[in-house]
mmCIF file of C-alpha atoms and ligand atoms in Angstrom:
data_model
loop_
_atom_site.group_PDB
_atom_site.id
_atom_site.type_symbol
_atom_site.label_atom_id
_atom_site.label_comp_id
_atom_site.label_asym_id
_atom_site.label_seq_id
_atom_site.Cartn_x
_atom_site.Cartn_y
_atom_site.Cartn_z
ATOM 1 C CA MET A 40 150.136 -16.168 53.328
ATOM 2 C CA ILE A 41 151.867 -13.264 55.009
ATOM 3 C CA ARG A 42 153.190 -10.262 53.175
ATOM 4 C CA PHE A 43 155.099 -7.317 54.558
ATOM 5 C CA ALA A 44 156.607 -3.987 53.546
ATOM 6 C CA SER A 45 158.460 -1.121 55.175
ATOM 7 C CA LEU A 46 157.439 2.541 55.235
ATOM 8 C CA GLY A 47 161.017 3.434 56.086
ATOM 9 C CA SER A 48 163.725 2.199 58.429
ATOM 10 C CA GLY A 49 166.408 4.034 60.398
ATOM 11 C CA SER A 50 166.928 6.589 63.136
ATOM 12 C CA GLU A 51 164.727 9.152 61.325
ATOM 13 C CA GLY A 52 161.621 6.974 61.471
ATOM 14 C CA ASN A 53 160.358 3.410 61.259
ATOM 15 C CA GLY A 54 157.190 1.641 60.170
ATOM 16 C CA LEU A 55 156.548 -1.931 59.054
ATOM 17 C CA ILE A 56 153.336 -3.262 57.527
ATOM 18 C CA VAL A 57 152.412 -6.896 58.166
ATOM 19 C CA GLU A 58 149.424 -8.424 56.414
ATOM 20 C CA SER A 59 147.676 -11.788 56.570
ATOM 21 C CA GLY A 60 144.232 -12.530 55.160
ATOM 22 C CA THR A 61 142.136 -9.443 55.791
ATOM 23 C CA THR A 62 144.295 -8.238 58.696
ATOM 24 C CA ARG A 63 146.827 -5.478 58.227
ATOM 25 C CA ILE A 64 148.835 -3.871 61.006
ATOM 26 C CA LEU A 65 151.403 -1.109 61.263
ATOM 27 C CA VAL A 66 154.357 -1.866 63.538
ATOM 28 C CA ASP A 67 155.766 1.426 64.860
ATOM 29 C CA CYS A 68 155.092 4.858 63.439
ATOM 30 C CA GLY A 69 158.031 7.231 63.613
ATOM 31 C CA PHE A 70 156.839 9.604 60.893
ATOM 32 C CA ARG A 71 154.716 12.739 60.906
ATOM 33 C CA LEU A 72 151.050 12.258 60.029
ATOM 34 C CA SER A 73 151.252 13.488 56.427
ATOM 35 C CA ASP A 74 154.490 11.597 55.817
ATOM 36 C CA THR A 75 152.943 8.382 57.148
ATOM 37 C CA VAL A 76 149.979 8.746 54.785
ATOM 38 C CA THR A 77 152.308 9.426 51.834
ATOM 39 C CA ARG A 78 154.460 6.407 52.655
ATOM 40 C CA LEU A 79 151.361 4.176 53.008
ATOM 41 C CA GLY A 80 150.194 5.458 49.619
ATOM 42 C CA ARG A 81 153.435 4.271 47.998
ATOM 43 C CA LEU A 82 152.438 0.749 49.052
ATOM 44 C CA GLY A 83 148.902 1.173 47.734
ATOM 45 C CA LEU A 84 147.435 1.635 51.206
ATOM 46 C CA ALA A 85 145.340 4.229 53.011
ATOM 47 C CA PRO A 86 145.105 4.561 56.797
ATOM 48 C CA ALA A 87 141.603 3.026 56.644
ATOM 49 C CA ASP A 88 143.196 -0.215 55.401
ATOM 50 C CA LEU A 89 144.909 -0.717 58.765
ATOM 51 C CA ASP A 90 143.459 -2.612 61.726
ATOM 52 C CA ALA A 91 145.907 -1.660 64.469
ATOM 53 C CA VAL A 92 149.223 -0.085 65.402
ATOM 54 C CA LEU A 93 151.750 -2.113 67.372
ATOM 55 C CA VAL A 94 154.613 -0.326 69.163
ATOM 56 C CA THR A 95 158.024 -1.859 69.924
ATOM 57 C CA HIS A 96 159.247 0.878 72.298
ATOM 58 C CA GLU A 97 158.981 4.567 73.108
ATOM 59 C CA HIS A 98 161.920 6.006 71.141
ATOM 60 C CA ASP A 99 160.830 8.768 68.796
ATOM 61 C CA ASP A 100 161.854 6.998 65.599
ATOM 62 C CA HIS A 101 159.310 4.255 66.511
ATOM 63 C CA ALA A 102 156.611 5.917 68.594
ATOM 64 C CA GLY A 103 156.871 9.608 67.652
ATOM 65 C CA GLY A 104 153.945 9.460 65.222
ATOM 66 C CA VAL A 105 151.807 6.806 66.911
ATOM 67 C CA ALA A 106 149.446 8.864 69.094
ATOM 68 C CA ARG A 107 148.451 11.390 66.419
ATOM 69 C CA PHE A 108 148.050 8.727 63.750
ATOM 70 C CA ALA A 109 146.010 6.400 65.962
ATOM 71 C CA ARG A 110 143.794 9.239 67.194
ATOM 72 C CA ARG A 111 143.207 10.634 63.721
ATOM 73 C CA TYR A 112 142.228 7.249 62.248
ATOM 74 C CA HIS A 113 140.667 5.636 65.362
ATOM 75 C CA LEU A 114 143.115 2.758 65.430
ATOM 76 C CA PRO A 115 143.762 0.561 68.458
ATOM 77 C CA VAL A 116 147.334 0.681 69.750
ATOM 78 C CA TYR A 117 149.072 -2.378 71.227
ATOM 79 C CA LEU A 118 152.011 -1.773 73.540
ATOM 80 C CA THR A 119 153.614 -2.844 76.808
ATOM 81 C CA TYR A 120 152.864 -1.036 80.064
ATOM 82 C CA GLY A 121 156.444 0.234 80.219
ATOM 83 C CA THR A 122 156.210 1.680 76.719
ATOM 84 C CA LEU A 123 152.883 3.311 77.539
ATOM 85 C CA VAL A 124 154.293 4.942 80.681
ATOM 86 C CA ALA A 125 157.410 6.103 78.839
ATOM 87 C CA ILE A 126 155.343 7.620 76.028
ATOM 88 C CA GLY A 127 153.443 9.605 78.638
ATOM 89 C CA GLY A 128 150.159 7.865 79.261
ATOM 90 C CA GLY A 129 147.099 6.638 77.474
ATOM 91 C CA ALA A 130 145.033 9.808 77.315
ATOM 92 C CA MET A 131 146.665 10.429 73.945
ATOM 93 C CA MET A 132 145.402 7.111 72.589
ATOM 94 C CA PRO A 133 141.690 6.424 72.881
ATOM 95 C CA ARG A 134 141.868 2.707 72.017
ATOM 96 C CA MET A 135 144.630 0.807 73.705
ATOM 97 C CA SER A 136 145.567 -2.779 74.485
ATOM 98 C CA LEU A 137 148.325 -3.552 76.932
ATOM 99 C CA ILE A 138 150.473 -6.510 75.962
ATOM 100 C CA ASP A 139 152.899 -8.623 77.941
ATOM 101 C CA SER A 140 156.257 -9.168 76.292
ATOM 102 C CA HIS A 141 156.098 -12.938 76.898
ATOM 103 C CA THR A 142 152.461 -13.630 76.015
ATOM 104 C CA PRO A 143 151.300 -14.263 72.430
ATOM 105 C CA PHE A 144 148.108 -12.571 71.253
ATOM 106 C CA MET A 145 145.960 -12.294 68.121
ATOM 107 C CA ILE A 146 145.023 -9.313 65.995
ATOM 108 C CA GLY A 147 142.499 -10.606 63.427
ATOM 109 C CA ASP A 148 144.221 -13.324 61.387
ATOM 110 C CA LEU A 149 147.691 -12.555 62.759
ATOM 111 C CA GLU A 150 149.276 -14.408 65.634
ATOM 112 C CA ILE A 151 151.817 -12.192 67.389
ATOM 113 C CA HIS A 152 154.592 -13.504 69.610
ATOM 114 C CA PRO A 153 156.328 -10.705 71.520
ATOM 115 C CA TYR A 154 159.750 -11.082 73.103
ATOM 116 C CA PRO A 155 161.847 -8.716 75.241
ATOM 117 C CA VAL A 156 165.179 -7.331 74.039
ATOM 118 C CA PRO A 157 168.133 -5.538 75.683
ATOM 119 C CA HIS A 158 167.733 -1.880 74.628
ATOM 120 C CA ASP A 159 167.787 1.377 76.560
ATOM 121 C CA ALA A 160 164.023 1.753 76.686
ATOM 122 C CA ARG A 161 161.535 1.094 79.496
ATOM 123 C CA GLU A 162 160.016 -2.205 78.312
ATOM 124 C CA PRO A 163 161.050 -2.808 74.704
ATOM 125 C CA SER A 164 159.512 -5.701 72.829
ATOM 126 C CA GLN A 165 160.094 -7.122 69.382
ATOM 127 C CA PHE A 166 157.814 -9.546 67.532
ATOM 128 C CA VAL A 167 157.382 -12.718 65.524
ATOM 129 C CA PHE A 168 154.257 -12.710 63.307
ATOM 130 C CA SER A 169 152.525 -15.862 62.151
ATOM 131 C CA ASP A 170 149.478 -16.927 60.140
ATOM 132 C CA GLY A 171 149.663 -20.320 61.829
ATOM 133 C CA GLU A 172 151.971 -21.658 59.137
ATOM 134 C CA ARG A 173 154.535 -19.034 58.085
ATOM 135 C CA ARG A 174 156.575 -16.899 60.463
ATOM 136 C CA LEU A 175 158.065 -13.441 60.006
ATOM 137 C CA GLY A 176 160.509 -12.181 62.632
ATOM 138 C CA LEU A 177 161.287 -8.546 63.416
ATOM 139 C CA LEU A 178 164.314 -7.515 65.456
ATOM 140 C CA THR A 179 165.667 -3.971 65.569
ATOM 141 C CA ASP A 180 166.811 -1.766 68.434
ATOM 142 C CA THR A 181 168.614 -4.400 70.412
ATOM 143 C CA GLY A 182 172.126 -4.050 71.771
ATOM 144 C CA ASP A 183 172.847 -7.740 71.650
ATOM 145 C CA SER A 184 171.389 -11.150 71.029
ATOM 146 C CA THR A 185 170.213 -13.437 73.848
ATOM 147 C CA PRO A 186 169.446 -17.166 74.002
ATOM 148 C CA HIS A 187 165.743 -16.258 74.185
ATOM 149 C CA ILE A 188 165.983 -14.064 71.071
ATOM 150 C CA GLU A 189 167.709 -16.888 69.182
ATOM 151 C CA ARG A 190 164.998 -19.354 70.204
ATOM 152 C CA MET A 191 162.331 -16.914 68.987
ATOM 153 C CA LEU A 192 164.035 -16.305 65.627
ATOM 154 C CA SER A 193 165.028 -19.866 64.788
ATOM 155 C CA GLY A 194 163.332 -21.525 61.797
ATOM 156 C CA LEU A 195 161.665 -18.369 60.457
ATOM 157 C CA ASP A 196 160.416 -17.957 56.885
ATOM 158 C CA ALA A 197 161.428 -14.278 56.785
ATOM 159 C CA LEU A 198 163.564 -12.052 58.986
ATOM 160 C CA VAL A 199 163.873 -8.285 59.273
ATOM 161 C CA LEU A 200 167.049 -7.755 61.279
ATOM 162 C CA GLU A 201 168.843 -4.662 62.511
ATOM 163 C CA CYS A 202 172.273 -4.063 60.974
ATOM 164 C CA ASN A 203 172.817 -0.705 62.631
ATOM 165 C CA HIS A 204 176.487 -0.009 62.355
ATOM 166 C CA ASP A 205 179.943 -1.191 61.499
ATOM 167 C CA LEU A 206 181.822 -1.028 64.783
ATOM 168 C CA GLU A 207 185.002 0.413 63.227
ATOM 169 C CA LEU A 208 183.091 3.108 61.330
ATOM 170 C CA LEU A 209 181.241 4.043 64.523
ATOM 171 C CA MET A 210 184.379 4.194 66.652
ATOM 172 C CA SER A 211 186.455 6.134 64.111
ATOM 173 C CA GLY A 212 183.547 8.447 63.183
ATOM 174 C CA PRO A 213 182.502 11.901 64.424
ATOM 175 C CA TYR A 214 180.004 10.924 67.145
ATOM 176 C CA PRO A 215 180.863 12.121 70.689
ATOM 177 C CA PRO A 216 182.278 9.399 72.997
ATOM 178 C CA THR A 217 179.112 9.161 75.109
ATOM 179 C CA LEU A 218 176.986 8.485 72.028
ATOM 180 C CA LYS A 219 179.496 5.943 70.717
ATOM 181 C CA ARG A 220 179.329 4.169 74.062
ATOM 182 C CA ARG A 221 175.519 4.235 74.092
ATOM 183 C CA ILE A 222 175.151 2.839 70.568
ATOM 184 C CA SER A 223 177.757 0.100 71.004
ATOM 185 C CA SER A 224 176.632 -0.942 74.490
ATOM 186 C CA ARG A 225 174.630 -4.062 75.282
ATOM 187 C CA TYR A 226 171.539 -1.810 75.489
ATOM 188 C CA GLY A 227 172.254 0.062 72.271
ATOM 189 C CA HIS A 228 172.079 -1.072 68.671
ATOM 190 C CA LEU A 229 173.079 -4.236 66.821
ATOM 191 C CA ASP A 230 176.253 -3.946 64.754
ATOM 192 C CA ASN A 231 176.875 -5.909 61.546
ATOM 193 C CA ALA A 232 179.189 -8.458 63.174
ATOM 194 C CA THR A 233 176.774 -9.213 66.028
ATOM 195 C CA ALA A 234 173.915 -9.496 63.523
ATOM 196 C CA ALA A 235 176.015 -12.003 61.568
ATOM 197 C CA ARG A 236 176.796 -13.916 64.757
ATOM 198 C CA LEU A 237 173.095 -14.039 65.627
ATOM 199 C CA ILE A 238 172.320 -15.436 62.157
ATOM 200 C CA GLY A 239 175.002 -18.060 62.671
ATOM 201 C CA GLY A 240 173.283 -19.174 65.890
ATOM 202 C CA ILE A 241 169.797 -19.757 64.454
ATOM 203 C CA ASP A 242 168.209 -22.120 61.932
ATOM 204 C CA CYS A 243 167.934 -20.156 58.666
ATOM 205 C CA SER A 244 167.115 -23.146 56.426
ATOM 206 C CA ARG A 245 163.557 -21.946 55.711
ATOM 207 C CA LEU A 246 164.352 -18.269 55.108
ATOM 208 C CA GLN A 247 162.663 -16.864 51.985
ATOM 209 C CA HIS A 248 163.533 -13.256 52.754
ATOM 210 C CA PHE A 249 166.238 -11.515 54.705
ATOM 211 C CA VAL A 250 165.920 -7.772 55.183
ATOM 212 C CA ALA A 251 168.670 -5.670 56.773
ATOM 213 C CA ALA A 252 167.062 -2.806 58.672
ATOM 214 C CA HIS A 253 167.751 0.297 60.785
ATOM 215 C CA LEU A 254 171.084 0.969 59.034
ATOM 216 C CA SER A 255 172.883 4.036 60.353
ATOM 217 C CA ALA A 256 173.422 6.655 57.647
ATOM 218 C CA GLN A 257 176.625 7.748 59.381
ATOM 219 C CA ASN A 258 178.142 4.501 60.640
ATOM 220 C CA ASN A 259 177.198 1.866 58.070
ATOM 221 C CA THR A 260 176.817 1.219 54.362
ATOM 222 C CA PRO A 261 174.546 -1.269 52.568
ATOM 223 C CA GLU A 262 177.708 -2.942 51.222
ATOM 224 C CA LEU A 263 179.202 -3.508 54.682
ATOM 225 C CA ALA A 264 175.895 -4.855 56.036
ATOM 226 C CA ARG A 265 175.444 -7.151 53.022
ATOM 227 C CA THR A 266 179.005 -8.473 53.252
ATOM 228 C CA ALA A 267 178.637 -9.360 56.935
ATOM 229 C CA VAL A 268 175.215 -10.941 56.540
ATOM 230 C CA CYS A 269 175.796 -12.925 53.357
ATOM 231 C CA ALA A 270 178.944 -14.484 54.813
ATOM 232 C CA ALA A 271 176.777 -15.739 57.713
ATOM 233 C CA LEU A 272 173.912 -16.861 55.455
ATOM 234 C CA ASN A 273 176.183 -18.204 52.749
ATOM 235 C CA CYS A 274 174.143 -16.420 50.076
ATOM 236 C CA ALA A 275 174.758 -13.951 47.246
ATOM 237 C CA PRO A 276 174.914 -10.288 48.360
ATOM 238 C CA GLU A 277 172.046 -9.368 45.978
ATOM 239 C CA TRP A 278 169.743 -11.708 47.900
ATOM 240 C CA ILE A 279 169.944 -9.487 50.987
ATOM 241 C CA ALA A 280 167.267 -6.789 50.872
ATOM 242 C CA ILE A 281 167.754 -3.442 52.592
ATOM 243 C CA ALA A 282 164.930 -1.451 54.190
ATOM 244 C CA THR A 283 166.042 2.129 53.637
ATOM 245 C CA GLN A 284 165.186 5.346 55.442
ATOM 246 C CA THR A 285 163.854 7.102 52.350
ATOM 247 C CA HIS A 286 162.125 4.326 50.418
ATOM 248 C CA GLY A 287 161.561 1.590 52.989
ATOM 249 C CA LEU A 288 160.969 -1.747 51.299
ATOM 250 C CA ASP A 289 158.388 -2.787 48.716
ATOM 251 C CA TRP A 290 155.985 -5.674 49.403
ATOM 252 C CA ARG A 291 157.470 -9.111 49.997
ATOM 253 C CA ASP A 292 155.314 -12.250 49.911
ATOM 254 C CA ILE A 293 156.022 -15.167 52.220
ATOM 255 C CA ALA A 294 154.622 -18.071 50.222
HETATM 256 ZN ZN1 ZN B 546 165.213 2.883 66.433
HETATM 257 ZN ZN1 ZN B 547 165.364 2.501 70.110
#
């Protein structure tokens, strides 16, 4: 069995816990040290319960808290070479494993399948987690879908998917034009309609959980994200879970 939970999701900080058997990993850490410990505590966890930290890319909301947290609690950090270079080198992290964004690897009982995504970072990677039977997919911080992404995310048992913005809200909102262009570009963030299109292109017949993640506080609402996604999944809006910035998401079991 796999279970997962979110410490928080959005541009102010991200962290996802994935657990299988006795293995428990933290994917990204965009929170200050004390905040990370508090958020772990909400899920009944202490830092000592973790086996490793996995990093998707160098942006502050994902990697900002990684080095301090890993150093303080002697945790190994898994990341691509590009992410390591962009963060500013390995001296900050005493235990480090470089990963390749096309090569699966194991951490304890968890099988991890990385895959590259179009995002304005040095070598961003997202992940599919498996216990050999069930599969959980994570995709945030991608400007678009790709055929490779859709192959990776097809037939999952659970999916955490970015629903960053509603394109109309973004374009009519207060952000400066350069920021609007960055967010909506192919190397920016996934909008609700593109997320829905991605869902329409993959096999969702096994999905037990769908979690909308990395919602913009300014350019999206849970209602807009739910409406777009449940039309694509043909499900009731209540079935769509939202990982929020403040509360994250409570434990979900993939049976
Ligand atoms: Zn982000
Ligand atoms: Zn990012």
